[in-house]
mmCIF file of C-alpha atoms in Angstrom:
data_model
loop_
_atom_site.group_PDB
_atom_site.id
_atom_site.type_symbol
_atom_site.label_atom_id
_atom_site.label_comp_id
_atom_site.label_asym_id
_atom_site.label_seq_id
_atom_site.Cartn_x
_atom_site.Cartn_y
_atom_site.Cartn_z
ATOM 1 C CA MET A 1 -134.395 -21.316 -162.356
ATOM 2 C CA THR A 2 -138.036 -22.312 -162.122
ATOM 3 C CA GLU A 3 -139.765 -21.770 -158.786
ATOM 4 C CA PHE A 4 -141.806 -24.823 -157.779
ATOM 5 C CA ASN A 5 -145.040 -24.761 -155.792
ATOM 6 C CA TYR A 6 -144.203 -28.093 -154.142
ATOM 7 C CA PRO A 7 -140.424 -28.451 -154.311
ATOM 8 C CA SER A 8 -138.907 -31.878 -153.744
ATOM 9 C CA LEU A 9 -135.404 -33.168 -153.084
ATOM 10 C CA ALA A 10 -134.191 -36.731 -153.591
ATOM 11 C CA ILE A 11 -130.975 -37.752 -151.836
ATOM 12 C CA ILE A 12 -129.320 -40.641 -153.678
ATOM 13 C CA VAL A 13 -127.113 -42.786 -151.464
ATOM 14 C CA PRO A 14 -125.133 -45.712 -152.978
ATOM 15 C CA VAL A 15 -124.656 -48.499 -150.422
ATOM 16 C CA ASN A 16 -122.352 -51.505 -150.475
ATOM 17 C CA ASN A 17 -121.915 -53.421 -147.215
ATOM 18 C CA GLU A 18 -122.453 -50.366 -145.002
ATOM 19 C CA GLU A 19 -124.744 -51.763 -142.304
ATOM 20 C CA ASP A 20 -123.038 -49.713 -139.578
ATOM 21 C CA ASN A 21 -123.585 -46.426 -141.432
ATOM 22 C CA ILE A 22 -127.208 -46.696 -142.611
ATOM 23 C CA ILE A 23 -128.869 -45.399 -139.434
ATOM 24 C CA PRO A 24 -126.165 -42.803 -138.529
ATOM 25 C CA PHE A 25 -126.468 -41.340 -142.027
ATOM 26 C CA TYR A 26 -130.254 -41.158 -141.779
ATOM 27 C CA GLU A 27 -130.094 -39.508 -138.357
ATOM 28 C CA ASN A 28 -127.533 -36.950 -139.547
ATOM 29 C CA VAL A 29 -129.634 -35.984 -142.556
ATOM 30 C CA GLN A 30 -132.722 -35.594 -140.363
ATOM 31 C CA LYS A 31 -130.716 -33.501 -137.918
ATOM 32 C CA ASN A 32 -129.494 -31.130 -140.634
ATOM 33 C CA LEU A 33 -132.741 -30.826 -142.581
ATOM 34 C CA THR A 34 -135.037 -29.890 -139.719
ATOM 35 C CA GLN A 35 -137.986 -27.561 -140.214
ATOM 36 C CA ASP A 36 -135.917 -24.704 -138.797
ATOM 37 C CA ALA A 37 -133.135 -25.399 -141.294
ATOM 38 C CA LEU A 38 -135.610 -25.533 -144.186
ATOM 39 C CA LYS A 39 -137.194 -22.230 -143.116
ATOM 40 C CA SER A 40 -133.887 -20.519 -143.846
ATOM 41 C CA LEU A 41 -134.195 -21.528 -147.497
ATOM 42 C CA PRO A 42 -135.617 -19.043 -150.002
ATOM 43 C CA GLY A 43 -139.226 -18.993 -151.185
ATOM 44 C CA SER A 44 -141.234 -22.194 -151.330
ATOM 45 C CA LEU A 45 -138.182 -24.291 -150.419
ATOM 46 C CA SER A 46 -139.191 -23.829 -146.794
ATOM 47 C CA ASN A 47 -141.792 -26.549 -147.529
ATOM 48 C CA LEU A 48 -139.278 -28.814 -149.221
ATOM 49 C CA LYS A 49 -140.207 -32.508 -149.412
ATOM 50 C CA VAL A 50 -137.095 -34.618 -148.789
ATOM 51 C CA ASP A 51 -136.827 -38.296 -149.742
ATOM 52 C CA ILE A 52 -133.811 -40.552 -149.307
ATOM 53 C CA TRP A 53 -133.127 -43.223 -151.930
ATOM 54 C CA TYR A 54 -130.711 -45.887 -150.734
ATOM 55 C CA ILE A 55 -129.260 -47.808 -153.692
ATOM 56 C CA ASP A 56 -128.159 -51.187 -152.357
ATOM 57 C CA ASP A 57 -125.337 -52.287 -154.639
ATOM 58 C CA GLY A 58 -125.429 -56.004 -153.948
ATOM 59 C CA SER A 59 -124.623 -55.822 -150.227
ATOM 60 C CA VAL A 60 -124.053 -59.157 -148.504
ATOM 61 C CA ASP A 61 -124.330 -57.800 -144.957
ATOM 62 C CA LYS A 62 -127.412 -56.386 -143.184
ATOM 63 C CA SER A 63 -127.486 -53.076 -145.076
ATOM 64 C CA LEU A 64 -130.814 -53.776 -146.783
ATOM 65 C CA ILE A 65 -132.356 -54.993 -143.513
ATOM 66 C CA GLU A 66 -131.335 -51.746 -141.819
ATOM 67 C CA ILE A 67 -132.851 -49.722 -144.674
ATOM 68 C CA LYS A 68 -136.146 -51.619 -144.497
ATOM 69 C CA GLN A 69 -136.341 -51.084 -140.733
ATOM 70 C CA ILE A 70 -136.050 -47.320 -141.190
ATOM 71 C CA GLN A 71 -138.594 -47.445 -144.000
ATOM 72 C CA GLN A 72 -141.174 -48.973 -141.671
ATOM 73 C CA VAL A 73 -141.194 -45.810 -139.538
ATOM 74 C CA ASP A 74 -140.459 -43.191 -142.208
ATOM 75 C CA ALA A 75 -142.319 -43.120 -145.536
ATOM 76 C CA SER A 76 -139.710 -40.775 -147.028
ATOM 77 C CA ILE A 77 -137.188 -43.634 -147.167
ATOM 78 C CA HIS A 78 -136.969 -45.654 -150.386
ATOM 79 C CA PHE A 79 -134.568 -48.223 -151.742
ATOM 80 C CA VAL A 80 -133.464 -50.023 -154.872
ATOM 81 C CA SER A 81 -131.657 -53.337 -154.435
ATOM 82 C CA PHE A 82 -129.409 -54.834 -157.137
ATOM 83 C CA SER A 83 -129.181 -58.538 -157.903
ATOM 84 C CA ARG A 84 -125.400 -58.314 -157.360
ATOM 85 C CA ASN A 85 -122.645 -55.750 -157.043
ATOM 86 C CA PHE A 86 -122.578 -53.575 -160.194
ATOM 87 C CA GLY A 87 -120.417 -50.757 -158.823
ATOM 88 C CA LYS A 88 -120.968 -47.231 -157.579
ATOM 89 C CA GLU A 89 -121.374 -45.811 -161.095
ATOM 90 C CA ALA A 90 -124.320 -48.135 -161.729
ATOM 91 C CA ALA A 91 -125.799 -47.166 -158.360
ATOM 92 C CA ILE A 92 -125.584 -43.473 -159.226
ATOM 93 C CA TYR A 93 -127.285 -44.100 -162.574
ATOM 94 C CA ALA A 94 -130.077 -46.114 -160.918
ATOM 95 C CA GLY A 95 -130.603 -43.404 -158.325
ATOM 96 C CA LEU A 96 -130.841 -40.689 -160.958
ATOM 97 C CA ASN A 97 -133.294 -42.823 -162.905
ATOM 98 C CA TYR A 98 -135.617 -43.171 -159.908
ATOM 99 C CA ALA A 99 -135.204 -39.529 -158.865
ATOM 100 C CA LYS A 100 -135.542 -37.927 -162.295
ATOM 101 C CA ASN A 101 -138.940 -36.403 -161.499
ATOM 102 C CA TYR A 102 -137.806 -34.658 -158.332
ATOM 103 C CA ASP A 103 -137.052 -30.945 -158.581
ATOM 104 C CA PHE A 104 -133.612 -31.335 -157.015
ATOM 105 C CA ILE A 105 -131.332 -34.347 -156.715
ATOM 106 C CA ALA A 106 -128.403 -34.798 -154.349
ATOM 107 C CA LEU A 107 -125.661 -37.441 -154.486
ATOM 108 C CA MET A 108 -124.054 -38.466 -151.205
ATOM 109 C CA ASP A 109 -121.892 -41.235 -149.754
ATOM 110 C CA VAL A 110 -123.353 -43.108 -146.807
ATOM 111 C CA ASP A 111 -120.089 -43.108 -144.799
ATOM 112 C CA LEU A 112 -120.648 -39.471 -143.676
ATOM 113 C CA GLN A 113 -117.515 -38.255 -145.438
ATOM 114 C CA ASP A 114 -119.983 -36.050 -147.320
ATOM 115 C CA PRO A 115 -121.213 -33.788 -144.483
ATOM 116 C CA PRO A 116 -125.036 -33.517 -144.354
ATOM 117 C CA ALA A 117 -124.543 -30.095 -142.724
ATOM 118 C CA LEU A 118 -123.776 -28.732 -146.197
ATOM 119 C CA LEU A 119 -127.110 -29.817 -147.712
ATOM 120 C CA ALA A 120 -129.096 -26.707 -146.775
ATOM 121 C CA PRO A 121 -126.311 -24.217 -147.698
ATOM 122 C CA MET A 122 -125.770 -26.008 -151.028
ATOM 123 C CA LEU A 123 -129.465 -25.921 -151.866
ATOM 124 C CA LYS A 124 -129.695 -22.258 -150.884
ATOM 125 C CA LYS A 125 -126.717 -21.418 -153.084
ATOM 126 C CA LEU A 126 -128.217 -23.387 -155.981
ATOM 127 C CA VAL A 127 -131.413 -21.325 -155.877
ATOM 128 C CA ASP A 128 -130.039 -17.916 -154.855
ATOM 129 C CA ASP A 129 -127.270 -17.924 -157.481
ATOM 130 C CA GLN A 130 -129.479 -19.546 -160.146
ATOM 131 C CA LEU A 131 -127.091 -22.445 -160.644
ATOM 132 C CA ASP A 132 -127.634 -25.877 -162.157
ATOM 133 C CA ILE A 133 -125.155 -27.775 -159.966
ATOM 134 C CA VAL A 134 -123.549 -27.086 -156.627
ATOM 135 C CA ALA A 135 -120.734 -29.596 -156.133
ATOM 136 C CA THR A 136 -118.183 -30.075 -153.381
ATOM 137 C CA ARG A 137 -114.418 -30.387 -153.187
ATOM 138 C CA ARG A 138 -112.092 -31.374 -150.378
ATOM 139 C CA LEU A 139 -109.364 -28.957 -149.356
ATOM 140 C CA ASP A 140 -107.101 -31.791 -148.195
ATOM 141 C CA ARG A 141 -106.899 -35.588 -147.870
ATOM 142 C CA LYS A 142 -105.922 -35.864 -144.206
ATOM 143 C CA GLY A 143 -106.427 -39.313 -142.766
ATOM 144 C CA GLU A 144 -106.251 -41.120 -146.111
ATOM 145 C CA ASN A 145 -103.603 -43.452 -147.515
ATOM 146 C CA PRO A 146 -100.891 -41.033 -148.754
ATOM 147 C CA VAL A 147 -99.980 -43.232 -151.737
ATOM 148 C CA ILE A 148 -103.578 -43.499 -152.978
ATOM 149 C CA SER A 149 -104.112 -39.783 -152.338
ATOM 150 C CA TRP A 150 -101.033 -38.894 -154.388
ATOM 151 C CA PHE A 151 -102.042 -41.127 -157.298
ATOM 152 C CA SER A 152 -105.593 -39.714 -157.252
ATOM 153 C CA THR A 153 -104.312 -36.150 -157.409
ATOM 154 C CA VAL A 154 -101.904 -36.962 -160.252
ATOM 155 C CA PHE A 155 -104.597 -38.830 -162.182
ATOM 156 C CA TYR A 156 -107.159 -36.003 -162.109
ATOM 157 C CA ARG A 157 -104.528 -33.473 -163.151
ATOM 158 C CA PHE A 158 -103.415 -35.774 -165.974
ATOM 159 C CA LEU A 159 -106.987 -36.371 -167.175
ATOM 160 C CA SER A 160 -107.712 -32.633 -167.169
ATOM 161 C CA LYS A 161 -104.673 -32.043 -169.383
ATOM 162 C CA ILE A 162 -105.300 -34.781 -171.956
ATOM 163 C CA SER A 163 -109.044 -34.212 -172.382
ATOM 164 C CA ALA A 164 -111.611 -31.452 -172.614
ATOM 165 C CA THR A 165 -112.938 -32.597 -169.233
ATOM 166 C CA ASN A 166 -111.616 -30.396 -166.460
ATOM 167 C CA ILE A 167 -111.866 -32.205 -163.128
ATOM 168 C CA VAL A 168 -111.578 -29.756 -160.227
ATOM 169 C CA SER A 169 -108.899 -30.745 -157.719
ATOM 170 C CA GLY A 170 -110.425 -32.548 -154.740
ATOM 171 C CA ALA A 171 -113.853 -32.822 -156.413
ATOM 172 C CA ARG A 172 -116.316 -35.250 -154.828
ATOM 173 C CA ASP A 173 -119.424 -36.972 -156.176
ATOM 174 C CA TYR A 174 -121.303 -35.064 -153.452
ATOM 175 C CA ARG A 175 -123.441 -32.499 -155.268
ATOM 176 C CA ILE A 176 -126.950 -31.096 -155.675
ATOM 177 C CA MET A 177 -128.365 -30.620 -159.163
ATOM 178 C CA THR A 178 -131.561 -29.666 -160.908
ATOM 179 C CA ARG A 179 -133.881 -32.100 -162.667
ATOM 180 C CA GLN A 180 -132.580 -30.895 -166.035
ATOM 181 C CA VAL A 181 -129.014 -31.947 -165.193
ATOM 182 C CA ALA A 182 -130.147 -35.379 -163.990
ATOM 183 C CA LYS A 183 -132.023 -36.000 -167.240
ATOM 184 C CA ALA A 184 -128.986 -34.912 -169.247
ATOM 185 C CA ILE A 185 -126.863 -37.514 -167.428
ATOM 186 C CA LEU A 186 -129.528 -40.175 -167.966
ATOM 187 C CA SER A 187 -129.531 -39.418 -171.696
ATOM 188 C CA MET A 188 -126.065 -41.014 -171.829
ATOM 189 C CA PRO A 189 -126.721 -44.696 -171.029
ATOM 190 C CA GLU A 190 -123.134 -45.770 -171.686
ATOM 191 C CA ASN A 191 -121.841 -48.866 -169.916
ATOM 192 C CA GLN A 192 -118.333 -47.558 -169.195
ATOM 193 C CA ARG A 193 -119.311 -44.750 -166.838
ATOM 194 C CA PHE A 194 -117.150 -42.115 -165.174
ATOM 195 C CA SER A 195 -119.539 -39.794 -163.350
ATOM 196 C CA LYS A 196 -117.121 -36.996 -162.482
ATOM 197 C CA GLY A 197 -116.341 -36.696 -166.174
ATOM 198 C CA LEU A 198 -119.993 -36.949 -167.227
ATOM 199 C CA PHE A 199 -121.063 -34.144 -164.891
ATOM 200 C CA THR A 200 -118.347 -31.942 -166.350
ATOM 201 C CA TRP A 201 -119.040 -32.943 -169.944
ATOM 202 C CA VAL A 202 -122.750 -32.018 -169.897
ATOM 203 C CA GLY A 203 -121.821 -28.478 -168.894
ATOM 204 C CA PHE A 204 -124.418 -26.386 -167.045
ATOM 205 C CA LYS A 205 -123.635 -23.648 -164.576
ATOM 206 C CA THR A 206 -121.642 -25.193 -161.724
ATOM 207 C CA GLU A 207 -119.972 -23.868 -158.596
ATOM 208 C CA TYR A 208 -118.057 -25.660 -155.853
ATOM 209 C CA MET A 209 -118.213 -25.502 -152.074
ATOM 210 C CA SER A 210 -115.052 -26.504 -150.208
ATOM 211 C CA TYR A 211 -114.652 -28.347 -146.924
ATOM 212 C CA GLU A 212 -111.905 -30.089 -144.984
ATOM 213 C CA ASN A 213 -111.649 -33.830 -145.398
ATOM 214 C CA ILE A 214 -113.686 -35.993 -143.026
ATOM 215 C CA THR A 215 -112.560 -39.545 -142.334
ATOM 216 C CA ARG A 216 -115.163 -42.267 -142.046
ATOM 217 C CA SER A 217 -115.992 -43.244 -138.473
ATOM 218 C CA LYS A 218 -117.234 -46.759 -139.212
ATOM 219 C CA GLY A 219 -116.384 -49.440 -141.735
ATOM 220 C CA HIS A 220 -113.678 -49.237 -144.358
ATOM 221 C CA SER A 221 -113.384 -47.923 -147.889
ATOM 222 C CA LYS A 222 -114.445 -50.247 -150.710
ATOM 223 C CA TRP A 223 -111.898 -48.651 -153.029
ATOM 224 C CA SER A 224 -108.743 -50.760 -153.235
ATOM 225 C CA PHE A 225 -105.705 -49.526 -155.144
ATOM 226 C CA TRP A 226 -106.468 -51.909 -158.023
ATOM 227 C CA LYS A 227 -110.094 -50.715 -158.231
ATOM 228 C CA LEU A 228 -108.875 -47.115 -158.400
ATOM 229 C CA ILE A 229 -106.478 -48.053 -161.226
ATOM 230 C CA LYS A 230 -109.334 -49.661 -163.192
ATOM 231 C CA TYR A 231 -111.537 -46.630 -162.516
ATOM 232 C CA ALA A 232 -108.773 -44.322 -163.741
ATOM 233 C CA MET A 233 -108.385 -46.361 -166.928
ATOM 234 C CA THR A 234 -112.144 -46.139 -167.537
ATOM 235 C CA GLY A 235 -111.982 -42.368 -167.099
ATOM 236 C CA ILE A 236 -109.114 -41.953 -169.543
ATOM 237 C CA ILE A 237 -110.630 -44.198 -172.203
ATOM 238 C CA SER A 238 -114.079 -42.598 -171.831
ATOM 239 C CA PHE A 239 -112.897 -39.004 -172.149
ATOM 240 C CA SER A 240 -109.638 -38.966 -174.083
ATOM 241 C CA THR A 241 -108.032 -40.381 -177.223
ATOM 242 C CA PHE A 242 -104.608 -39.244 -176.038
ATOM 243 C CA PRO A 243 -103.313 -42.817 -175.503
ATOM 244 C CA LEU A 244 -104.067 -43.646 -179.143
ATOM 245 C CA THR A 245 -102.296 -40.484 -180.277
ATOM 246 C CA MET A 246 -99.334 -41.401 -178.051
ATOM 247 C CA VAL A 247 -99.122 -44.849 -179.675
ATOM 248 C CA THR A 248 -99.124 -43.240 -183.132
ATOM 249 C CA VAL A 249 -96.348 -40.843 -182.164
ATOM 250 C CA LEU A 250 -94.303 -43.651 -180.605
ATOM 251 C CA GLY A 251 -94.700 -45.680 -183.788
ATOM 252 C CA LEU A 252 -93.474 -42.793 -185.930
ATOM 253 C CA LEU A 253 -90.524 -42.072 -183.645
ATOM 254 C CA THR A 254 -89.375 -45.690 -183.467
ATOM 255 C CA THR A 255 -89.679 -46.006 -187.248
ATOM 256 C CA LEU A 256 -87.532 -42.896 -187.723
ATOM 257 C CA VAL A 257 -84.958 -44.140 -185.226
ATOM 258 C CA ALA A 258 -84.828 -47.535 -186.965
ATOM 259 C CA MET A 259 -84.389 -45.877 -190.385
ATOM 260 C CA MET A 260 -81.633 -43.602 -189.086
ATOM 261 C CA GLY A 261 -79.901 -46.555 -187.431
ATOM 262 C CA GLY A 262 -80.096 -48.568 -190.653
ATOM 263 C CA ILE A 263 -78.689 -45.699 -192.726
ATOM 264 C CA PHE A 264 -75.879 -45.222 -190.190
ATOM 265 C CA VAL A 265 -74.873 -48.895 -190.340
ATOM 266 C CA ILE A 266 -74.944 -48.974 -194.169
ATOM 267 C CA VAL A 267 -72.950 -45.755 -194.570
ATOM 268 C CA ARG A 268 -70.461 -46.865 -191.948
ATOM 269 C CA LYS A 269 -69.957 -50.202 -193.742
ATOM 270 C CA LEU A 270 -69.525 -48.476 -197.097
ATOM 271 C CA LEU A 271 -66.923 -46.075 -195.708
ATOM 272 C CA ASP A 272 -64.986 -48.827 -193.922
ATOM 273 C CA PRO A 273 -65.590 -52.351 -195.313
ATOM 274 C CA THR A 274 -63.366 -53.843 -192.600
ATOM 275 C CA ILE A 275 -65.887 -53.014 -189.856
ATOM 276 C CA ALA A 276 -67.830 -56.067 -188.801
ATOM 277 C CA ILE A 277 -71.576 -55.679 -188.334
ATOM 278 C CA GLY A 278 -72.607 -57.849 -185.437
ATOM 279 C CA GLY A 279 -73.470 -57.787 -181.788
ATOM 280 C CA TRP A 280 -75.771 -60.555 -180.565
ATOM 281 C CA THR A 281 -76.525 -58.718 -177.324
ATOM 282 C CA THR A 282 -77.355 -55.462 -179.084
ATOM 283 C CA ILE A 283 -79.700 -57.160 -181.525
ATOM 284 C CA THR A 284 -81.435 -59.035 -178.716
ATOM 285 C CA VAL A 285 -81.971 -55.869 -176.697
ATOM 286 C CA ILE A 286 -83.336 -54.033 -179.737
ATOM 287 C CA ILE A 287 -85.734 -56.879 -180.554
ATOM 288 C CA MET A 288 -86.960 -57.002 -176.954
ATOM 289 C CA PHE A 289 -87.394 -53.222 -176.881
ATOM 290 C CA PHE A 290 -89.469 -53.088 -180.037
ATOM 291 C CA GLY A 291 -91.390 -56.215 -179.033
ATOM 292 C CA GLY A 292 -92.281 -54.617 -175.712
ATOM 293 C CA LEU A 293 -93.262 -51.382 -177.450
ATOM 294 C CA GLN A 294 -95.567 -53.292 -179.780
ATOM 295 C CA MET A 295 -97.197 -55.167 -176.898
ATOM 296 C CA PHE A 296 -97.662 -51.898 -175.005
ATOM 297 C CA SER A 297 -99.265 -50.303 -178.056
ATOM 298 C CA LEU A 298 -101.526 -53.302 -178.646
ATOM 299 C CA GLY A 299 -102.547 -53.167 -174.996
ATOM 300 C CA ILE A 300 -103.710 -49.548 -175.322
ATOM 301 C CA VAL A 301 -105.587 -50.229 -178.543
ATOM 302 C CA GLY A 302 -107.020 -53.361 -176.940
ATOM 303 C CA ARG A 303 -108.487 -51.333 -174.066
ATOM 304 C CA TYR A 304 -110.396 -49.145 -176.521
ATOM 305 C CA ILE A 305 -111.579 -52.211 -178.435
ATOM 306 C CA ALA A 306 -112.701 -53.808 -175.158
ATOM 307 C CA ALA A 307 -114.718 -50.669 -174.346
ATOM 308 C CA ILE A 308 -116.364 -50.845 -177.779
ATOM 309 C CA PHE A 309 -117.054 -54.555 -177.252
ATOM 310 C CA LEU A 310 -118.726 -53.970 -173.884
ATOM 311 C CA GLU A 311 -120.830 -51.101 -175.222
ATOM 312 C CA SER A 312 -121.901 -53.102 -178.284
ATOM 313 C CA LYS A 313 -123.487 -55.780 -176.092
ATOM 314 C CA ARG A 314 -126.100 -53.269 -174.944
ATOM 315 C CA ARG A 315 -126.388 -54.983 -171.562
ATOM 316 C CA PRO A 316 -128.244 -53.066 -168.827
ATOM 317 C CA ILE A 317 -126.110 -50.965 -166.487
ATOM 318 C CA TYR A 318 -127.659 -52.777 -163.510
ATOM 319 C CA VAL A 319 -130.178 -55.516 -162.743
ATOM 320 C CA GLU A 320 -132.780 -54.657 -160.126
ATOM 321 C CA LYS A 321 -133.836 -57.277 -157.596
ATOM 322 C CA GLU A 322 -136.403 -55.220 -155.670
ATOM 323 C CA SER A 323 -137.367 -51.639 -154.939
ATOM 324 C CA LYS A 324 -139.823 -49.747 -152.807
#
């Protein structure tokens, strides 16, 4: 890893209606990146320049006002404000775009579930072990909705099995990376983004630091169950063609079953002409089954077509309203 004469770190913080967490987050970062903490870092990192980039994802509360108030007293605070809510993935992309010239880039959530106390140890590990990414993973999900936690765990295991993208159990977006990694992510300006998958797909030397789950002290999560389902679908479609393969296999199996059933009925009728071939209920159930299977298959194919449609529009990932 290159040693910089004037090393710099940009902390990217997506924000969506988090007015109660803006100042506590800032104070916690300042508390954990004091001069004494930076002196423990190797080489020239003891003079590390730290900037915080708040990415306001269309907040309708006082989040942006809080950010601007901090900015008035601290020149290391910057922000990018979207014209509306474009989602966390768009906020991450915007942050990376603005921070691409920093030596190191960190991604963090503003709700303090990503402990700022890990920043210095993560950066030290990145440099000492000559890594490209130091990411984090939670050891547990205490304090979270057990149903959502279970579905999240199952989803990441499922995605790891059906694609070449191995998502580490409990992995968070919280990570520190080099400039090279950030530029690699920015080189993929796709509209249907799934950052955990993208960070794995680009490769680079990565290690994880583990910590026990921390529940947010203020506000509430913006991730509803339906949003998580949509996010999971985006991840599967972006990194796996398994659903299309499954549809093909189902089509072959149902065709074989139908052929075998037809042969059975014909042979049975030939062997015993007195047997009546009928059964309104049976026919109805079979028609409904195959009709449902066809709709299910069309739905899967339709999701891939929809992804192609959205990408073909070439619309920007986000629209910026103001930045400073």
